[in-house]
Coordinates of N, CA and C in Angstrom, one line a residue:
X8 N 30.1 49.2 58.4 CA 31.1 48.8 57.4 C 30.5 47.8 56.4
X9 N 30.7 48.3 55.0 CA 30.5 47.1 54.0 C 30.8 45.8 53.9
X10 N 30.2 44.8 54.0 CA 30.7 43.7 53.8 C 31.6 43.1 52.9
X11 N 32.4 42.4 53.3 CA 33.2 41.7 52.3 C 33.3 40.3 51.3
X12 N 33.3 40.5 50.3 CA 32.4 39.5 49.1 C 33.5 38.5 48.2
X13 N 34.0 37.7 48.6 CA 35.1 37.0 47.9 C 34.5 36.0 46.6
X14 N 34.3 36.5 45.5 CA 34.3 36.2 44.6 C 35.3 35.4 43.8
X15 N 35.3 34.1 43.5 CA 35.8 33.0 43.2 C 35.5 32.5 41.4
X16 N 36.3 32.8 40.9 CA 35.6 32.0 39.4 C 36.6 32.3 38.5
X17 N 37.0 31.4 37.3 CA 38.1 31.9 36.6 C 37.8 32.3 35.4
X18 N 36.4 32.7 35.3 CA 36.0 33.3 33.7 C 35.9 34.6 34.5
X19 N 37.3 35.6 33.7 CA 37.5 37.4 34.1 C 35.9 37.8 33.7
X20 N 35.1 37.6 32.8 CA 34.0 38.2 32.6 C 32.7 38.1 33.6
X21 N 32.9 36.8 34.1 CA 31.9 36.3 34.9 C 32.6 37.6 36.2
X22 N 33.4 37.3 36.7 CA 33.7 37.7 37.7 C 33.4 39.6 37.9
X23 N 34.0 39.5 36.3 CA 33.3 41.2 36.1 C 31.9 41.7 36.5
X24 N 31.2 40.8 36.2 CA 29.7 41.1 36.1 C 29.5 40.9 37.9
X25 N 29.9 40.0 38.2 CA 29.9 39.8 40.1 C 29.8 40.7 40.6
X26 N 31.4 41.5 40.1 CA 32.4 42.7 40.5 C 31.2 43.7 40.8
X27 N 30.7 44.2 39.4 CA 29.8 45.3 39.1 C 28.9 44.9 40.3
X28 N 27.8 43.7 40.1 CA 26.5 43.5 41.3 C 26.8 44.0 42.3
X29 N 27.8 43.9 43.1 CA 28.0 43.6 44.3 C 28.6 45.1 44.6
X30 N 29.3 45.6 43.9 CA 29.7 47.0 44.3 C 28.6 48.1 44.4
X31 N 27.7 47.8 43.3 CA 26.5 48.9 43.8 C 25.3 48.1 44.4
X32 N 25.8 47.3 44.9 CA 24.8 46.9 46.3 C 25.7 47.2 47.7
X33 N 26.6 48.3 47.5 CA 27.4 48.7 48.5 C 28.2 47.8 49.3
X34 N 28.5 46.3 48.4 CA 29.7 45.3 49.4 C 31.1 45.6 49.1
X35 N 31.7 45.1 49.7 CA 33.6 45.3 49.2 C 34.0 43.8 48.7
X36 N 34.8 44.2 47.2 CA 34.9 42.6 46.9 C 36.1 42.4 46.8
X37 N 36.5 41.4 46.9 CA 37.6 40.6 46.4 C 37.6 39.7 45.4
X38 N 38.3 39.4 44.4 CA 38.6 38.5 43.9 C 39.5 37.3 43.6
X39 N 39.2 36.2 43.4 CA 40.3 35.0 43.2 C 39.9 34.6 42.0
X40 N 40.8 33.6 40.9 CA 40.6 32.9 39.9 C 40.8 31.5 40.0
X41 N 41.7 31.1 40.8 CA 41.5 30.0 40.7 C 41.2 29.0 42.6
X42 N 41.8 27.9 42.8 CA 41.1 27.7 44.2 C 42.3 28.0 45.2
X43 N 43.7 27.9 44.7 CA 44.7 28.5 45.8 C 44.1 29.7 46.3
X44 N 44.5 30.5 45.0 CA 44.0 32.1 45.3 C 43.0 32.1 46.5
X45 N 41.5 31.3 45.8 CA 40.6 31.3 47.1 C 40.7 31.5 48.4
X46 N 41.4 30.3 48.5 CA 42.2 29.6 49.8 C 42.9 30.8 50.7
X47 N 43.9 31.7 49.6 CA 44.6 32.4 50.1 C 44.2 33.8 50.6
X48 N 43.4 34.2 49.7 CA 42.2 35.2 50.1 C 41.6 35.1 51.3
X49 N 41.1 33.8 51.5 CA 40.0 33.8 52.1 C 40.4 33.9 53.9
X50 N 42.0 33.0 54.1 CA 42.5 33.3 54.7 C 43.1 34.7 55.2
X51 N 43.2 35.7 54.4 CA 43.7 37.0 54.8 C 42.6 37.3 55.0
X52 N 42.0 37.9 54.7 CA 40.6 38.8 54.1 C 39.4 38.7 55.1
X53 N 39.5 37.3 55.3 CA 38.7 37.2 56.3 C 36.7 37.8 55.7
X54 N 36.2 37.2 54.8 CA 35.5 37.4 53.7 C 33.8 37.3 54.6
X55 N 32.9 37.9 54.4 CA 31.6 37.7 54.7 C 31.1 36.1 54.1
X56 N 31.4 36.5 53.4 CA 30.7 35.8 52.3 C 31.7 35.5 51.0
X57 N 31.4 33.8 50.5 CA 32.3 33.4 49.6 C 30.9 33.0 48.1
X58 N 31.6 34.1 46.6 CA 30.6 33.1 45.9 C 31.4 32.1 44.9
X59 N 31.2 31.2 45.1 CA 32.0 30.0 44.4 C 32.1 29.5 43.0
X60 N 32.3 29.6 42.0 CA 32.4 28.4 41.0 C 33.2 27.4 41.3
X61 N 32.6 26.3 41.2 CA 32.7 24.9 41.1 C 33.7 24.5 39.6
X62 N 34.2 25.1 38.2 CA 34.9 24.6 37.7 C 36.3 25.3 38.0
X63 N 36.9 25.2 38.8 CA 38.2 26.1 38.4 C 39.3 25.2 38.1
X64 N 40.7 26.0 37.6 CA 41.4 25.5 36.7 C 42.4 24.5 37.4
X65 N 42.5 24.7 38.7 CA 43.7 24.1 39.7 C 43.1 23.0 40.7
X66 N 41.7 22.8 40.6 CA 41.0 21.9 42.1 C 39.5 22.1 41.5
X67 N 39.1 20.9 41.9 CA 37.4 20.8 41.4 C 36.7 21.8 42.5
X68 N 35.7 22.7 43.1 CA 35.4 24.2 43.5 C 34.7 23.0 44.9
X69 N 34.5 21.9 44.6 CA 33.7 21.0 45.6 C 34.5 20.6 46.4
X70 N 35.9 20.5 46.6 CA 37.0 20.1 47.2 C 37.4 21.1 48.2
X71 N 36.9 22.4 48.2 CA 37.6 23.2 48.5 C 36.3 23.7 49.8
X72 N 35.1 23.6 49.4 CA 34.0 24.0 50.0 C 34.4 23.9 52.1
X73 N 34.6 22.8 52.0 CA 35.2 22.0 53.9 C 36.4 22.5 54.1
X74 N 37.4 23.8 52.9 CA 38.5 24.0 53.6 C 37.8 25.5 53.8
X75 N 36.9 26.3 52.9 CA 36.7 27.0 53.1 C 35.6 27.0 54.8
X76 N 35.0 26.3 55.0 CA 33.8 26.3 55.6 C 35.1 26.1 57.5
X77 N 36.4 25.5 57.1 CA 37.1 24.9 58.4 C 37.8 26.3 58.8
X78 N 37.8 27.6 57.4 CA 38.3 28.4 57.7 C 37.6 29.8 58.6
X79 N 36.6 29.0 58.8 CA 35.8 30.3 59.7 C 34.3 30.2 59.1
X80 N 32.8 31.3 59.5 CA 31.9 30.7 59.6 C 31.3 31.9 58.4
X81 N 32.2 32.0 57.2 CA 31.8 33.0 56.0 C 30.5 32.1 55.4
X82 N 29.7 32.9 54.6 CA 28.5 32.4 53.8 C 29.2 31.7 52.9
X83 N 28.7 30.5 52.4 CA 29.5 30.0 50.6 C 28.0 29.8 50.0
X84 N 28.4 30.7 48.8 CA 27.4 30.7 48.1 C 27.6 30.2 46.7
X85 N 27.3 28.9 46.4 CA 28.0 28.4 44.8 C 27.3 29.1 44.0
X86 N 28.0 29.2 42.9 CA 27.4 29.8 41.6 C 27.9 29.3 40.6
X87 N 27.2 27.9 40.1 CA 28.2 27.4 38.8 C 26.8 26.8 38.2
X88 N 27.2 26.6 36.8 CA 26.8 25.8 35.6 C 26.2 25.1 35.3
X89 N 26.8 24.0 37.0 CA 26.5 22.7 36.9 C 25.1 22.6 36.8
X90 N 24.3 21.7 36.8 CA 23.2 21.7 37.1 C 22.8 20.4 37.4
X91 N 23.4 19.1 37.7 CA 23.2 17.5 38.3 C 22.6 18.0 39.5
X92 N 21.4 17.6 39.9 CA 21.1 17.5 40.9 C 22.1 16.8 42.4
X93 N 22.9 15.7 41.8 CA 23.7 15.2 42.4 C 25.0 16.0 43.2
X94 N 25.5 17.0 42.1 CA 26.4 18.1 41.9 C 25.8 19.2 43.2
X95 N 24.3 19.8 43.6 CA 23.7 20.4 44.4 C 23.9 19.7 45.5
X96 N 23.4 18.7 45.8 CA 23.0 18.1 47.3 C 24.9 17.8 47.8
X97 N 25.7 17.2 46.9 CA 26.9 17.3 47.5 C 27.6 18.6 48.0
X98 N 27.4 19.9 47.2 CA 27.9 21.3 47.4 C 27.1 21.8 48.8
X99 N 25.7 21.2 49.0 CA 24.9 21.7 50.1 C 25.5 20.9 51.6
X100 N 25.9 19.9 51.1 CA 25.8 18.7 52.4 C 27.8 19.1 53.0
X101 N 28.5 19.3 52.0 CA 29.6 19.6 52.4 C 30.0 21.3 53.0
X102 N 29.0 21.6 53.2 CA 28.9 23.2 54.0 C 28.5 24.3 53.4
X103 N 28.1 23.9 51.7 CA 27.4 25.2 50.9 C 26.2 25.7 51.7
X104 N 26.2 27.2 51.6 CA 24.6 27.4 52.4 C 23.6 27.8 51.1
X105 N 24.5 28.0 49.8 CA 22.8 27.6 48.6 C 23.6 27.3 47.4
X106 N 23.0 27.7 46.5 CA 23.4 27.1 45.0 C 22.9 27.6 44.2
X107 N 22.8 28.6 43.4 CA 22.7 29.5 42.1 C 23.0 28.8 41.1
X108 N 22.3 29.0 39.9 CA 23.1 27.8 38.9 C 23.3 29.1 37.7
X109 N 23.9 29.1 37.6 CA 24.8 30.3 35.9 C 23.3 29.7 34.7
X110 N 23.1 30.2 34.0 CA 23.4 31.6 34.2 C 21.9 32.1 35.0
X111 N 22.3 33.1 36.0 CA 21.4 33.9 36.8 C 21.3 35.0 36.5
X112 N 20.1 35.3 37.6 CA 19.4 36.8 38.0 C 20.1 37.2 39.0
X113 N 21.0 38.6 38.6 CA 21.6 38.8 40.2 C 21.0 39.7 40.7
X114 N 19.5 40.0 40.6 CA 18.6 40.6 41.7 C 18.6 39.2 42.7
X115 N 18.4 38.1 42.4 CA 18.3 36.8 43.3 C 19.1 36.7 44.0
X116 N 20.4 36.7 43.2 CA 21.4 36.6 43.8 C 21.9 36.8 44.6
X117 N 21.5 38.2 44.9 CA 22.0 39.9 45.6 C 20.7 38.9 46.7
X118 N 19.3 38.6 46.4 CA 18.6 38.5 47.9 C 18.5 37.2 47.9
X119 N 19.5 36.2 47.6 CA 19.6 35.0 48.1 C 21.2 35.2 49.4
X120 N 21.9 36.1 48.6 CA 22.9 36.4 49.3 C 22.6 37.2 50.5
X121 N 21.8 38.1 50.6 CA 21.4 39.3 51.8 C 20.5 38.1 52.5
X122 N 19.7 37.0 52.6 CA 19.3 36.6 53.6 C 20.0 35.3 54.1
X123 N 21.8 34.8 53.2 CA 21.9 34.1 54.2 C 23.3 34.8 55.1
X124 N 23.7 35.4 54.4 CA 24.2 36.9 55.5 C 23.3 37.0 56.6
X125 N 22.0 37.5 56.7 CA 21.5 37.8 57.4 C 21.4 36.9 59.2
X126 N 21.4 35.3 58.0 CA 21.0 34.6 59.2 C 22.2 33.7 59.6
X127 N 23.3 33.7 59.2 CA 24.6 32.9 59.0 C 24.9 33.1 60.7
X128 N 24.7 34.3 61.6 CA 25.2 34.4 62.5 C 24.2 35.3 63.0
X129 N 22.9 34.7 63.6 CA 21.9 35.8 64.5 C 22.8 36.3 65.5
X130 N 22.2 37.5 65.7 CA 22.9 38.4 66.8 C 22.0 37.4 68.7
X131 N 23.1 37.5 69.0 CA 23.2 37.3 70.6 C 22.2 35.7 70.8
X132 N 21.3 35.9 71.7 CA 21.0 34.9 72.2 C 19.3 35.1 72.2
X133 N 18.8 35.9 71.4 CA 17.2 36.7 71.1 C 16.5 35.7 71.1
X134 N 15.4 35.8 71.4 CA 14.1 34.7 71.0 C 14.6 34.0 69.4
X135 N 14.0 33.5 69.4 CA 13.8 32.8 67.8 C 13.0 33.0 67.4
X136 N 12.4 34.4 66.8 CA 11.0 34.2 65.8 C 12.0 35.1 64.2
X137 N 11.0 33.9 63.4 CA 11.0 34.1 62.3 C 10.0 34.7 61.3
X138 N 10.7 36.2 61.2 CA 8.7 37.0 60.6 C 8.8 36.6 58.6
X139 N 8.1 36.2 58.3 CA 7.8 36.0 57.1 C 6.3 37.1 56.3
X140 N 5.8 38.4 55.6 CA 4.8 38.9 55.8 C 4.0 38.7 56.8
X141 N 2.8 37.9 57.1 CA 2.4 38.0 58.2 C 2.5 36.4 59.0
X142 N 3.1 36.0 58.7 CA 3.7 34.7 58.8 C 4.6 34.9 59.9
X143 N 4.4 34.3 61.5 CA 5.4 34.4 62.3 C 5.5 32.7 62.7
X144 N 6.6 32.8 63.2 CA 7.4 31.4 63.7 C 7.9 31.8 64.8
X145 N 7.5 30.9 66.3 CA 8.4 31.4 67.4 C 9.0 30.1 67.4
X146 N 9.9 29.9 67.7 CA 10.7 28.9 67.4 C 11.1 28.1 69.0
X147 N 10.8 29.5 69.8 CA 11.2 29.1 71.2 C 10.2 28.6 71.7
X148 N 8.6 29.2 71.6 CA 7.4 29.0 72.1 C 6.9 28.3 71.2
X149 N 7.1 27.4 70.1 CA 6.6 26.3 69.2 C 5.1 26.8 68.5
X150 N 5.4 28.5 68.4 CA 4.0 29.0 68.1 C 4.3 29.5 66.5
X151 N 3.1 29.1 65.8 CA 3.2 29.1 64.0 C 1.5 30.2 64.3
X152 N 1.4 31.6 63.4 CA 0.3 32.5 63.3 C 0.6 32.9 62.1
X153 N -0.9 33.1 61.3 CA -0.7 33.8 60.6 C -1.5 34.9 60.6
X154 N -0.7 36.2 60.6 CA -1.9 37.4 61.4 C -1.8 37.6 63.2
X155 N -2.9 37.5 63.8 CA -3.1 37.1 65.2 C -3.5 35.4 65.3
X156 N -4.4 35.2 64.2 CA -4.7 33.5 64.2 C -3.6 32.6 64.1
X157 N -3.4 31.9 65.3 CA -2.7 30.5 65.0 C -3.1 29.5 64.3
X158 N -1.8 29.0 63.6 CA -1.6 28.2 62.5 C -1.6 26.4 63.9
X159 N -2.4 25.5 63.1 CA -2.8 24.5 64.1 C -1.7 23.5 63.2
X160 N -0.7 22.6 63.6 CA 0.1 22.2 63.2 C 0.2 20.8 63.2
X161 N 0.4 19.4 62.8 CA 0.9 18.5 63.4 C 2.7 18.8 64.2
X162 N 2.7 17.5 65.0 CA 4.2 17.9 65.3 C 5.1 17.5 64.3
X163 N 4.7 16.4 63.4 CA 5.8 16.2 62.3 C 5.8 17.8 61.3
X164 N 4.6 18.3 61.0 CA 4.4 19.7 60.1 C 5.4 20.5 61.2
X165 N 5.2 20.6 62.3 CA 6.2 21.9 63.0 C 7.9 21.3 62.8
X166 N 7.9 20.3 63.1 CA 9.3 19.9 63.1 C 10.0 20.4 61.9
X167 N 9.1 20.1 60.5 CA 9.9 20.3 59.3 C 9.9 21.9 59.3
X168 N 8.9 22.6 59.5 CA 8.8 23.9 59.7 C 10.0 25.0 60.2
X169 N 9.9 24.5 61.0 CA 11.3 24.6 62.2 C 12.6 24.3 62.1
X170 N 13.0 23.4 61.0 CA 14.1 23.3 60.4 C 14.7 24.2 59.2
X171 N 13.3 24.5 58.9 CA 13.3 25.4 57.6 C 13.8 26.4 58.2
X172 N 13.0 26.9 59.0 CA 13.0 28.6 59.2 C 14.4 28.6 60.5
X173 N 15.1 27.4 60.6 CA 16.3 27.9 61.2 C 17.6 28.0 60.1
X174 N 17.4 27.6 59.0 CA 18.2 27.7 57.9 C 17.3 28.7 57.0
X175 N 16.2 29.7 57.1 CA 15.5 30.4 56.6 C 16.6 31.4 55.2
X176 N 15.9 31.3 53.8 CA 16.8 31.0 53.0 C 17.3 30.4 52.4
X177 N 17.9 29.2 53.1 CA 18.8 28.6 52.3 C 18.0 27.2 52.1
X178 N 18.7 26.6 51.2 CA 18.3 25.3 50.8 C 18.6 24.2 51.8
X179 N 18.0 23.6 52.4 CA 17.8 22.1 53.4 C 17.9 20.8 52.1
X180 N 18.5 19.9 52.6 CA 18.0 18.8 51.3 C 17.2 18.0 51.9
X181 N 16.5 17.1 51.2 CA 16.1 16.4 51.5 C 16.5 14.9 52.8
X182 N 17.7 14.4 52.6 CA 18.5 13.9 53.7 C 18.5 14.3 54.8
X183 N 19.0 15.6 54.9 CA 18.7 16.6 56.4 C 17.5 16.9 56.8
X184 N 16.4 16.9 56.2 CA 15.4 17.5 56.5 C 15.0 15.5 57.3
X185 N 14.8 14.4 56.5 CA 14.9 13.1 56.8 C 15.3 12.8 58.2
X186 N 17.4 13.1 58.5 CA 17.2 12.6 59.4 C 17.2 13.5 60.6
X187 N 16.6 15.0 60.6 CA 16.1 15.4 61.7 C 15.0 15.7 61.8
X188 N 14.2 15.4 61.1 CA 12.6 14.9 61.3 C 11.9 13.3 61.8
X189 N 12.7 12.7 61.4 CA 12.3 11.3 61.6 C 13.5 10.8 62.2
X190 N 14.5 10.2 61.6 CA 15.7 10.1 62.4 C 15.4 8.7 63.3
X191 N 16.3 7.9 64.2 CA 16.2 7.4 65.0 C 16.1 5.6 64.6
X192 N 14.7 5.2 64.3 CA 14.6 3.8 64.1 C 14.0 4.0 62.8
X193 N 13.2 4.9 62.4 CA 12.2 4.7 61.7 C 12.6 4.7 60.2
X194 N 11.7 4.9 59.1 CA 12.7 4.3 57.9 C 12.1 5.5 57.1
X195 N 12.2 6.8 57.3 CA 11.7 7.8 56.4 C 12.2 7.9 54.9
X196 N 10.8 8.2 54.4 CA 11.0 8.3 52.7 C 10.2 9.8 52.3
X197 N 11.2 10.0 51.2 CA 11.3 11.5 50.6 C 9.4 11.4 50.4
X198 N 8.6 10.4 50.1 CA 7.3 10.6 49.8 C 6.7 11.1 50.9
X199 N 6.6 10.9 52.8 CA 6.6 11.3 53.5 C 6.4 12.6 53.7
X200 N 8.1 12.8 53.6 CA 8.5 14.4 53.3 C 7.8 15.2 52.6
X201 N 7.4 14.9 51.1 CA 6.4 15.5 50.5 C 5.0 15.8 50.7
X202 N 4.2 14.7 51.6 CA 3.3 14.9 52.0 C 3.0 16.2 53.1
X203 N 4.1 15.7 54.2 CA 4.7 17.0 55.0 C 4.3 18.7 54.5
X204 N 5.5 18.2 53.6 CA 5.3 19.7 52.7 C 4.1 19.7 52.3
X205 N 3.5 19.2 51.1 CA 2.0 19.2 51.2 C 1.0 20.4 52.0
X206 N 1.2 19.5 52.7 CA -0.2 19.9 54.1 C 0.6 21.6 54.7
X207 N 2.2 21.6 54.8 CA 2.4 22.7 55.2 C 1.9 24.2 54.2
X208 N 2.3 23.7 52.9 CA 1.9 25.2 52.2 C 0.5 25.2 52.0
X209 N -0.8 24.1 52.1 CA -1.9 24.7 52.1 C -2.2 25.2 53.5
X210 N -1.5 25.2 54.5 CA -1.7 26.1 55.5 C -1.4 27.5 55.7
X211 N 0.2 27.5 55.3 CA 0.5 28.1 55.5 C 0.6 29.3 53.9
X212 N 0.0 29.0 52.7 CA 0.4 29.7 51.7 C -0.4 30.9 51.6
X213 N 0.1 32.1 51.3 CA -0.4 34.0 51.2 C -0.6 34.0 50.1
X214 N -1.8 34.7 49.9 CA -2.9 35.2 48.8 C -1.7 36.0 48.2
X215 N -2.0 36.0 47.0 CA -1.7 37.3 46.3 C -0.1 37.4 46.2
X216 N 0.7 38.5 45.6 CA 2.1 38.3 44.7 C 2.8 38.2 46.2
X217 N 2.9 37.6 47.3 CA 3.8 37.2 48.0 C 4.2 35.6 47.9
X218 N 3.0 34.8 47.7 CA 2.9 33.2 47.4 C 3.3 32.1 47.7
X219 N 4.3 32.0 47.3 CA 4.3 30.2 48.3 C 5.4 30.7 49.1
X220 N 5.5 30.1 50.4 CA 6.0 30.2 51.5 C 7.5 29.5 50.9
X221 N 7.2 27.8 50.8 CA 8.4 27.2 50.8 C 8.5 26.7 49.2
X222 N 9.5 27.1 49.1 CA 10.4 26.7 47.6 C 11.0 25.5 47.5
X223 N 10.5 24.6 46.2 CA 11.2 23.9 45.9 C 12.3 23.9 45.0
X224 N 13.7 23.3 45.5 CA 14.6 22.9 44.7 C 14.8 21.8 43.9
X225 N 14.3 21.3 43.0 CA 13.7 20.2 42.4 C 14.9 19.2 42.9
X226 N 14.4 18.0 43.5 CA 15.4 17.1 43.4 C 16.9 17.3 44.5
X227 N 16.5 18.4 44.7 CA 17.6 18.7 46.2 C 17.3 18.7 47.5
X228 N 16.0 19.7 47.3 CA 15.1 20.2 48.9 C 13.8 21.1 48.7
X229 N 13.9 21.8 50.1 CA 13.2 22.7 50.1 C 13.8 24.2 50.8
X230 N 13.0 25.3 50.3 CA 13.7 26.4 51.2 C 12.6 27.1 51.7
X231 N 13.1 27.4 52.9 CA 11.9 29.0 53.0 C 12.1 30.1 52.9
X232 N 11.3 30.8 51.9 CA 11.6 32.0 51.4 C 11.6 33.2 52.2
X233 N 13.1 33.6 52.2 CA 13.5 34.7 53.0 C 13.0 36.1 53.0
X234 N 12.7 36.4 51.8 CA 12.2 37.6 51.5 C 10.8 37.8 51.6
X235 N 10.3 39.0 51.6 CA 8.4 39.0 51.0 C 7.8 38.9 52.4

């Protein structure tokens, strides 16, 4: 059964174009215009996946994110304008699982959306590996390869690794990644973090048009790229 795609935005045009993506990527959609509607949708319908605009005419789209997210464990995927960095990390931290900024590519769209569907609810209780090309992550057995060769890790490098690829796809910010990597007494700084990263993509980064493993969101996070 096709999934179901609750489309949120009060520009008829924007929503048109949604409309169209998403129908011949074989999903079932719904639409709302403003954030009741959402609300009220979202409750019947019972939605895969929610994609958001953040300006609507009745409630700021950020207010609404923690009622949508209290209403069950649908994807929210924002899709707005905004572009403050500040505007991202609040949409992420209050239960968005990514952030699209208008105007987009909805080939991205369409496979930013298909991998956090994918991972929003793994099936059963399966090992944890995460295959990336030839890039595997066991998540259970703390084993990083690329190929048959193991990838030799620090445990701060696996930790952040491992956070990535349990949110694989979506954007982590920087805060989250902070306080469950370090966490505790110590007084972690985003320069750290960076280093981290660093050392992880010359490890782990693939020759040729597959390329960098982990994505940066400038000023938000990082992600690991779900696709490829």
């Amino acid at each position: 059964m096709a999934a179901r795609i609750l489309v949120v935005d009060d520009d008829p045009a924007i929503r048109r174009l949604l409309r169209n993506t998403l129908l011949r990527a074989d999903y079932m959609v719904i639409e709302a215009g403003d954030a009741r509607e959402a609300l009220r949708q979202a409750a019947a319908e019972r939605p895969a996946a929610v994609l958001l605009d953040l300006g609507l005419p009745d409630r700021d789209g950020l207010g609404i994110i923690p009622l949508l997210r209290a209403q069950g464990d649908a994807v929210i995927l924002v899709v707005s304008a905004r572009e403050a960095v500040e505007e991202k990390v609040t949409a992420l931290d209050l239960g968005a699982d990514d952030f699209v900024t208008k105007p987009f590519d909805t080939d991205e769209l369409l496979a930013r959306l298909r991998v956090a569907l994918r991972h929003r609810n793994p099936p059963g209780a399966a090992a944890q590996v995460v295959q990336r090309g030839d890039l595997t992550i066991d998540l259970d057995r703390r084993i990083v390869r690329r190929g048959a060769a193991d990838v030799h890790l620090t445990r701060k490098e696996y930790e952040v690794l491992a956070v990535l690829a349990r949110h694989l796809g979506r954007v982590v910010t920087h805060e989250r990644l902070l306080t469950s990597c370090w966490g505790g007494d110590e007084d972690p700084r985003v320069e750290y973090l960076r280093i981290v990263i660093r050392n992880l993509r010359q490890k782990l980064e693939m020759p040729g048009p597959v390329g960098s493993v982990i994505a940066n969101e400038l000023g938000v996070g990082y992600r690991l790229r779900g696709d490829g």
